[in-house]
Amino acid sequence: MNTAGRTAQSGTNGLDLIPFRGVRYVPEQVGSLAAVTSPPYDVVVRPDGLLHLENADPHNIVRLILPQAVEPRTRNELAAATLHRWLAEGVLAPDAEPAFYVYEQRNGDMLQRGIIGALHLSEASEGVVLPHEDVMPHVVEDRAGLMRTTAANLEPLLLTYRGNGNATGATAVIERTVQHAPLLATTTEDGYSHRLWALTDPADQRQVQDGLATHQALIADGHHRWATYLRLRTEHSSPGRTPWDYGLVLLVDTARYPLRVRAIHRLLGRLPLDRALAAAGPHFRVREVAGPLPHAMEALAKAASHGNAFLLTGTEDTYHLLDRPDPALLDRTIPADRPEAWRTLDATVLHSTLLGDVWGIPEDSPADVTYIHDTQATVDKARHDGGTAVLMHPVREEVVRELARQGVTMPRKSTSFGPKPATGLVLRTLTDD
């Protein structure tokens, strides 16, 4: 671990979480809490998923996180006007006093619990909050415009830390709290149940803060929004701390509540499958594998256990496995000044070798590369829109955390930690903090 990481763990420079007055939907003003929630903005599959959420309820949170207009400025002003109108109409209302919020998600044997609060912002060099992925400037610009105009944190980031596995510190407060009736409870259409409790007792709040102050955190989901927080903090800098010095986060102790790590897939919108396979053929072993999709993903997992592997599909109901890349090509295309764990990542080989060299695709172009979290949705988009779907196998969490501790960022959109917090259960307005 680097020096900054050791400092954070020692407690002298750890996580600084403060309560805030959460803004929440007034249940009597909406059809149901489930109908007004949304996945995080970057998980919504557009346009189908967006339209589905907009039609679920006229007050669905997607109208704030993904407002629809041609010009960015118009989109942001629309979101701000909608937020202010919903507050004025009593659709949304701030809680009476500052609180931490205990948040639980459950689906079958999957259980996740954590604390939502406003976290003091820090640069990666400080070793308190560790990023593990690069960000795309145009996405940060988009999120900054929205957050700046609305003056609100509309959805919490997902951060993880490693406790001792026991019910101590913040985890002890969480497990005491969930024995009581929740502030709200709902079940979303994906089958996850969500419960939320407000922690307003000063003794509970101090125990949470003291417990977290000895830890550093890994950004599991929300790198672009964290970069946005930092950018807006700089814009609003002042001698004292302001609401812009904090950002809305969910902190989960993964020693107590392990997360699932999934891959994020790519849709190459301008590259037909036949061209992708022809270009890769001289450098990778290319094999057709049988469907349906779950069977093809099993073949990908088996191949990935032996080295770099990717599953490709296009408009036809066929799947092709790429593995065993030419070592000479990897030596030529992958930077040598990174750890071996980074050099052998599937995402590294995809971006440095396949996109950058074999296919000649600019990864910063949204028209060329779309990032999709759901496997079936990626395949469906390729079938419907054309292009090539590149399906990935997930990386292990311990690899992600160790690279982050070394200060090494992975290629963008390398991992998808989950379950992700539902958007719309609690918001934070910066003008009211």
mmCIF file of C-alpha atoms in Angstrom, residues 278-409:
data_model
loop_
_atom_site.group_PDB
_atom_site.id
_atom_site.type_symbol
_atom_site.label_atom_id
_atom_site.label_comp_id
_atom_site.label_asym_id
_atom_site.label_seq_id
_atom_site.Cartn_x
_atom_site.Cartn_y
_atom_site.Cartn_z
ATOM 1 C CA ALA A 278 -11.731 -10.398 -40.193
ATOM 2 C CA ALA A 279 -9.437 -7.805 -38.625
ATOM 3 C CA ALA A 280 -8.977 -9.792 -35.411
ATOM 4 C CA GLY A 281 -8.442 -13.133 -37.132
ATOM 5 C CA PRO A 282 -4.703 -12.801 -37.810
ATOM 6 C CA HIS A 283 -4.008 -11.876 -34.166
ATOM 7 C CA PHE A 284 -6.507 -13.867 -32.054
ATOM 8 C CA ARG A 285 -7.952 -17.338 -32.121
ATOM 9 C CA VAL A 286 -11.533 -16.880 -33.415
ATOM 10 C CA ARG A 287 -14.149 -19.586 -32.822
ATOM 11 C CA GLU A 288 -17.909 -19.673 -33.232
ATOM 12 C CA VAL A 289 -19.618 -20.867 -30.036
ATOM 13 C CA ALA A 290 -23.157 -22.111 -29.600
ATOM 14 C CA GLY A 291 -25.940 -20.050 -28.066
ATOM 15 C CA PRO A 292 -28.162 -19.202 -26.376
ATOM 16 C CA LEU A 293 -26.516 -16.268 -24.621
ATOM 17 C CA PRO A 294 -26.064 -17.914 -21.169
ATOM 18 C CA HIS A 295 -24.277 -20.865 -22.812
ATOM 19 C CA ALA A 296 -22.054 -18.530 -24.829
ATOM 20 C CA MET A 297 -21.197 -16.577 -21.659
ATOM 21 C CA GLU A 298 -20.161 -19.833 -20.002
ATOM 22 C CA ALA A 299 -17.771 -20.427 -22.887
ATOM 23 C CA LEU A 300 -16.389 -16.919 -22.354
ATOM 24 C CA ALA A 301 -15.872 -17.563 -18.628
ATOM 25 C CA LYS A 302 -14.008 -20.799 -19.365
ATOM 26 C CA ALA A 303 -11.743 -19.110 -21.901
ATOM 27 C CA ALA A 304 -11.150 -16.117 -19.593
ATOM 28 C CA SER A 305 -9.851 -18.446 -16.876
ATOM 29 C CA HIS A 306 -6.861 -19.135 -19.155
ATOM 30 C CA GLY A 307 -6.175 -15.620 -20.473
ATOM 31 C CA ASN A 308 -7.713 -12.687 -22.325
ATOM 32 C CA ALA A 309 -11.025 -13.510 -23.998
ATOM 33 C CA PHE A 310 -13.957 -11.646 -25.559
ATOM 34 C CA LEU A 311 -17.346 -12.726 -26.894
ATOM 35 C CA LEU A 312 -18.583 -10.957 -30.039
ATOM 36 C CA THR A 313 -22.015 -10.898 -31.659
ATOM 37 C CA GLY A 314 -23.841 -8.733 -34.182
ATOM 38 C CA THR A 315 -27.149 -8.630 -36.018
ATOM 39 C CA GLU A 316 -27.316 -12.409 -36.473
ATOM 40 C CA ASP A 317 -27.948 -14.936 -33.712
ATOM 41 C CA THR A 318 -24.337 -16.157 -33.637
ATOM 42 C CA TYR A 319 -21.525 -15.797 -31.100
ATOM 43 C CA HIS A 320 -17.785 -15.706 -31.707
ATOM 44 C CA LEU A 321 -15.077 -16.143 -29.097
ATOM 45 C CA LEU A 322 -11.770 -14.270 -29.383
ATOM 46 C CA ASP A 323 -8.930 -15.547 -27.212
ATOM 47 C CA ARG A 324 -5.207 -16.415 -27.276
ATOM 48 C CA PRO A 325 -3.944 -13.026 -28.511
ATOM 49 C CA ASP A 326 -0.578 -12.900 -30.285
ATOM 50 C CA PRO A 327 2.041 -12.163 -27.565
ATOM 51 C CA ALA A 328 4.086 -10.050 -29.990
ATOM 52 C CA LEU A 329 1.046 -7.859 -30.673
ATOM 53 C CA LEU A 330 0.450 -7.401 -26.938
ATOM 54 C CA ASP A 331 4.089 -6.441 -26.390
ATOM 55 C CA ARG A 332 3.830 -3.847 -29.142
ATOM 56 C CA THR A 333 0.476 -2.300 -28.171
ATOM 57 C CA ILE A 334 0.290 -2.389 -24.361
ATOM 58 C CA PRO A 335 2.303 0.145 -22.311
ATOM 59 C CA ALA A 336 5.178 -1.496 -20.491
ATOM 60 C CA ASP A 337 5.285 0.976 -17.583
ATOM 61 C CA ARG A 338 2.347 -0.543 -15.673
ATOM 62 C CA PRO A 339 2.040 -3.494 -13.285
ATOM 63 C CA GLU A 340 1.542 -6.944 -14.775
ATOM 64 C CA ALA A 341 -1.965 -7.109 -13.238
ATOM 65 C CA TRP A 342 -2.931 -4.041 -15.289
ATOM 66 C CA ARG A 343 -1.207 -5.181 -18.484
ATOM 67 C CA THR A 344 -3.142 -8.459 -18.504
ATOM 68 C CA LEU A 345 -6.615 -7.020 -17.848
ATOM 69 C CA ASP A 346 -9.181 -7.800 -20.539
ATOM 70 C CA ALA A 347 -10.133 -4.116 -20.597
ATOM 71 C CA THR A 348 -6.494 -3.158 -21.207
ATOM 72 C CA VAL A 349 -6.183 -5.579 -24.115
ATOM 73 C CA LEU A 350 -9.518 -4.439 -25.513
ATOM 74 C CA HIS A 351 -8.688 -0.728 -25.418
ATOM 75 C CA SER A 352 -4.963 -0.768 -26.191
ATOM 76 C CA THR A 353 -4.843 -3.657 -28.637
ATOM 77 C CA LEU A 354 -8.226 -4.336 -30.232
ATOM 78 C CA LEU A 355 -9.773 -0.843 -30.295
ATOM 79 C CA GLY A 356 -6.584 1.135 -30.653
ATOM 80 C CA ASP A 357 -4.594 -1.066 -33.041
ATOM 81 C CA VAL A 358 -6.614 -3.851 -34.652
ATOM 82 C CA TRP A 359 -9.888 -2.003 -35.228
ATOM 83 C CA GLY A 360 -8.685 1.622 -35.196
ATOM 84 C CA ILE A 361 -11.678 2.844 -33.190
ATOM 85 C CA PRO A 362 -11.510 6.059 -31.091
ATOM 86 C CA GLU A 363 -12.679 5.049 -27.613
ATOM 87 C CA ASP A 364 -13.656 8.645 -26.752
ATOM 88 C CA SER A 365 -16.313 8.788 -29.482
ATOM 89 C CA PRO A 366 -19.851 7.991 -28.197
ATOM 90 C CA ALA A 367 -20.885 7.235 -31.781
ATOM 91 C CA ASP A 368 -18.238 4.514 -31.982
ATOM 92 C CA VAL A 369 -18.248 3.015 -28.474
ATOM 93 C CA THR A 370 -21.274 2.681 -26.180
ATOM 94 C CA TYR A 371 -20.888 1.242 -22.681
ATOM 95 C CA ILE A 372 -23.769 -0.984 -21.513
ATOM 96 C CA HIS A 373 -23.988 -2.744 -18.143
ATOM 97 C CA ASP A 374 -26.591 -5.386 -18.969
ATOM 98 C CA THR A 375 -25.469 -8.353 -21.072
ATOM 99 C CA GLN A 376 -28.804 -9.038 -22.743
ATOM 100 C CA ALA A 377 -29.363 -5.341 -23.450
ATOM 101 C CA THR A 378 -25.977 -5.151 -25.206
ATOM 102 C CA VAL A 379 -26.883 -8.090 -27.434
ATOM 103 C CA ASP A 380 -30.340 -6.661 -28.138
ATOM 104 C CA LYS A 381 -28.852 -3.305 -29.171
ATOM 105 C CA ALA A 382 -26.460 -5.048 -31.570
ATOM 106 C CA ARG A 383 -29.319 -7.070 -33.048
ATOM 107 C CA HIS A 384 -31.497 -3.987 -33.476
ATOM 108 C CA ASP A 385 -29.037 -1.206 -34.305
ATOM 109 C CA GLY A 386 -26.219 -3.090 -36.007
ATOM 110 C CA GLY A 387 -22.558 -2.969 -35.122
ATOM 111 C CA THR A 388 -20.674 -5.373 -32.894
ATOM 112 C CA ALA A 389 -21.338 -6.218 -29.262
ATOM 113 C CA VAL A 390 -18.170 -7.012 -27.301
ATOM 114 C CA LEU A 391 -19.081 -8.953 -24.165
ATOM 115 C CA MET A 392 -16.621 -9.010 -21.281
ATOM 116 C CA HIS A 393 -15.848 -11.251 -18.303
ATOM 117 C CA PRO A 394 -15.691 -9.495 -14.902
ATOM 118 C CA VAL A 395 -12.457 -8.815 -13.034
ATOM 119 C CA ARG A 396 -12.067 -9.836 -9.380
ATOM 120 C CA GLU A 397 -12.606 -7.170 -6.678
ATOM 121 C CA GLU A 398 -9.237 -7.826 -5.015
ATOM 122 C CA VAL A 399 -7.454 -6.991 -8.291
ATOM 123 C CA VAL A 400 -9.378 -3.722 -8.543
ATOM 124 C CA ARG A 401 -8.600 -2.736 -4.957
ATOM 125 C CA GLU A 402 -4.912 -3.610 -5.134
ATOM 126 C CA LEU A 403 -4.368 -1.625 -8.335
ATOM 127 C CA ALA A 404 -6.197 1.332 -6.776
ATOM 128 C CA ARG A 405 -3.944 1.174 -3.719
ATOM 129 C CA GLN A 406 -0.940 1.332 -6.056
ATOM 130 C CA GLY A 407 -2.401 4.449 -7.648
ATOM 131 C CA VAL A 408 -2.983 2.640 -10.955
ATOM 132 C CA THR A 409 -6.276 3.351 -12.704
#
